[in-house]
XYZ file of C-alpha atoms in Angstrom:
177
model
C 75.015 19.032 -21.674
C 74.526 18.812 -25.241
C 71.958 16.044 -24.817
C 70.432 17.611 -22.082
C 69.504 20.517 -24.274
C 68.507 18.389 -27.226
C 66.258 16.502 -24.992
C 64.286 19.447 -23.454
C 64.304 21.213 -26.622
C 62.635 17.804 -28.439
C 60.194 17.683 -25.052
C 59.157 21.398 -25.585
C 58.640 20.830 -29.411
C 56.246 18.199 -28.839
C 54.451 19.572 -26.271
C 53.222 22.536 -28.851
C 52.410 19.902 -31.770
C 50.524 17.386 -29.244
C 46.470 18.183 -29.597
C 44.198 16.913 -26.903
C 42.276 14.087 -28.064
C 38.726 14.745 -30.064
C 35.902 13.888 -28.229
C 33.423 12.012 -30.486
C 30.280 13.806 -30.940
C 27.062 12.639 -28.994
C 23.479 12.960 -29.221
C 23.789 15.573 -26.618
C 26.729 17.833 -27.979
C 24.417 17.870 -31.392
C 21.473 19.408 -29.162
C 23.973 21.868 -27.471
C 24.405 23.361 -30.963
C 20.443 23.704 -31.920
C 18.931 27.102 -31.570
C 15.469 26.209 -30.668
C 12.639 28.532 -31.950
C 14.706 29.899 -34.608
C 12.627 31.659 -37.208
C 13.006 31.439 -41.052
C 9.890 31.923 -43.493
C 6.151 30.491 -43.304
C 5.275 28.611 -46.245
C 2.301 29.035 -47.840
C 2.235 26.815 -50.245
C 1.761 23.066 -48.719
C 4.574 20.940 -48.652
C 4.194 16.919 -48.637
C 6.469 14.554 -47.958
C 6.828 11.557 -50.543
C 7.215 7.985 -49.507
C 10.619 6.795 -50.636
C 9.856 5.053 -53.962
C 11.317 1.204 -54.766
C 14.472 0.943 -54.730
C 15.716 3.701 -52.746
C 18.450 2.854 -49.790
C 17.315 2.705 -46.482
C 20.162 5.146 -45.681
C 18.686 7.508 -48.175
C 15.164 7.579 -46.870
C 16.561 8.495 -43.649
C 16.795 12.260 -44.918
C 13.381 12.265 -45.100
C 11.539 14.908 -43.107
C 11.292 18.518 -42.026
C 14.887 19.759 -40.152
C 14.356 22.517 -37.976
C 15.874 24.488 -35.205
C 18.954 25.732 -36.413
C 21.321 28.762 -37.494
C 24.422 28.741 -39.611
C 27.433 29.476 -37.331
C 24.661 30.180 -34.499
C 23.270 33.410 -36.145
C 21.822 32.833 -39.369
C 18.416 30.529 -39.192
C 17.449 27.941 -41.654
C 14.965 25.378 -42.444
C 15.391 22.274 -44.468
C 12.284 20.302 -45.983
C 13.652 17.043 -47.508
C 10.396 16.081 -49.391
C 11.530 13.579 -51.994
C 14.355 11.427 -52.081
C 14.455 9.355 -55.477
C 16.138 5.901 -56.108
C 19.163 7.172 -58.367
C 19.896 9.559 -55.159
C 18.027 13.043 -56.776
C 16.475 14.900 -53.792
C 13.708 17.263 -54.094
C 13.873 19.676 -50.726
C 13.018 23.110 -49.512
C 15.733 25.068 -48.437
C 14.598 28.012 -46.161
C 16.462 31.087 -44.499
C 15.056 33.606 -41.936
C 16.456 37.279 -42.398
C 20.308 38.218 -41.841
C 21.131 41.744 -41.324
C 25.004 40.635 -40.821
C 24.781 39.614 -44.411
C 22.312 41.750 -45.533
C 19.604 39.252 -46.748
C 15.987 38.663 -46.487
C 14.064 35.719 -45.383
C 13.476 33.291 -48.487
C 12.619 29.660 -49.371
C 13.722 27.746 -52.325
C 12.851 24.523 -53.791
C 16.065 22.864 -54.783
C 17.158 19.318 -56.147
C 20.198 18.040 -54.619
C 21.776 14.431 -54.462
C 22.678 11.873 -52.015
C 25.903 10.529 -52.310
C 28.318 8.431 -49.868
C 25.792 9.180 -47.201
C 26.160 12.969 -47.915
C 23.208 15.651 -49.080
C 24.799 18.123 -51.354
C 23.759 20.682 -53.651
C 25.118 24.112 -55.051
C 23.040 27.253 -54.401
C 22.327 29.672 -57.452
C 24.260 32.177 -55.690
C 27.395 29.322 -55.620
C 27.575 28.284 -52.244
C 28.462 24.653 -51.789
C 26.168 23.193 -49.297
C 26.462 19.465 -47.744
C 24.639 17.556 -44.908
C 25.231 14.548 -43.311
C 22.812 12.339 -40.693
C 24.469 11.939 -37.220
C 24.916 8.766 -35.682
C 21.533 8.079 -34.622
C 19.873 9.986 -37.358
C 17.891 12.661 -35.193
C 20.163 15.620 -36.434
C 21.544 16.334 -39.674
C 24.772 18.380 -39.642
C 25.838 20.729 -42.541
C 28.476 22.848 -43.930
C 28.304 25.556 -46.095
C 31.067 26.944 -48.221
C 30.344 30.628 -49.828
C 32.167 33.834 -50.728
C 31.805 34.742 -46.687
C 33.709 31.495 -45.972
C 32.632 28.519 -44.211
C 29.465 28.062 -42.034
C 28.315 24.658 -40.233
C 24.886 23.718 -38.483
C 23.511 21.261 -36.495
C 19.550 20.957 -37.524
C 17.162 18.646 -35.515
C 14.368 16.510 -37.109
C 11.094 18.061 -36.178
C 8.584 15.840 -34.185
C 4.982 15.897 -34.823
C 5.622 15.776 -38.569
C 4.776 12.797 -40.521
C 7.476 11.326 -42.138
C 6.861 8.523 -44.625
C 7.535 5.182 -43.294
C 10.615 3.809 -44.309
C 9.920 0.435 -46.243
C 11.405 -2.754 -44.663
C 14.255 -4.383 -45.988
C 13.380 -7.328 -47.743
C 14.430 -10.773 -46.544
C 17.288 -12.044 -48.543
C 16.478 -14.952 -50.974
C 17.678 -18.449 -49.771
C 18.797 -20.675 -52.847
């Protein structure tokens, strides 16, 4: 009898602990997270996407571009203009936000310096928010996480079509001895 009770208890406990398998993200699931038409600000000063300088890793060059159609947690509209990536991993970008009545914030845009390290573009805002972006597997989406005094927020951004992005230099063939 005790054996039956122990087995039933172990099964009940394992059922509580078991989690369903996590489905891998697909391009379609990333697209489902977009907020198409989300408005931030109009940029009055022109911006220019810079051709990557020699020695910039191809993986880092893929961050260059205009990323839109997104909102933090589906509520706070956000655009990102990654305008320059340098050989040392430093990045220049424009960080644009729409107004947020929930957070009592006006629409703003900031020119920021960031860094790419281990496949992640990161920076800390003047207000202390820690922001990290990673490219999706196919490079068409930018997945972000923001941690600040209000908590954690997530975002999925799409590369804006029709914006001239500097070509990524081809890989140089390996020298043969």
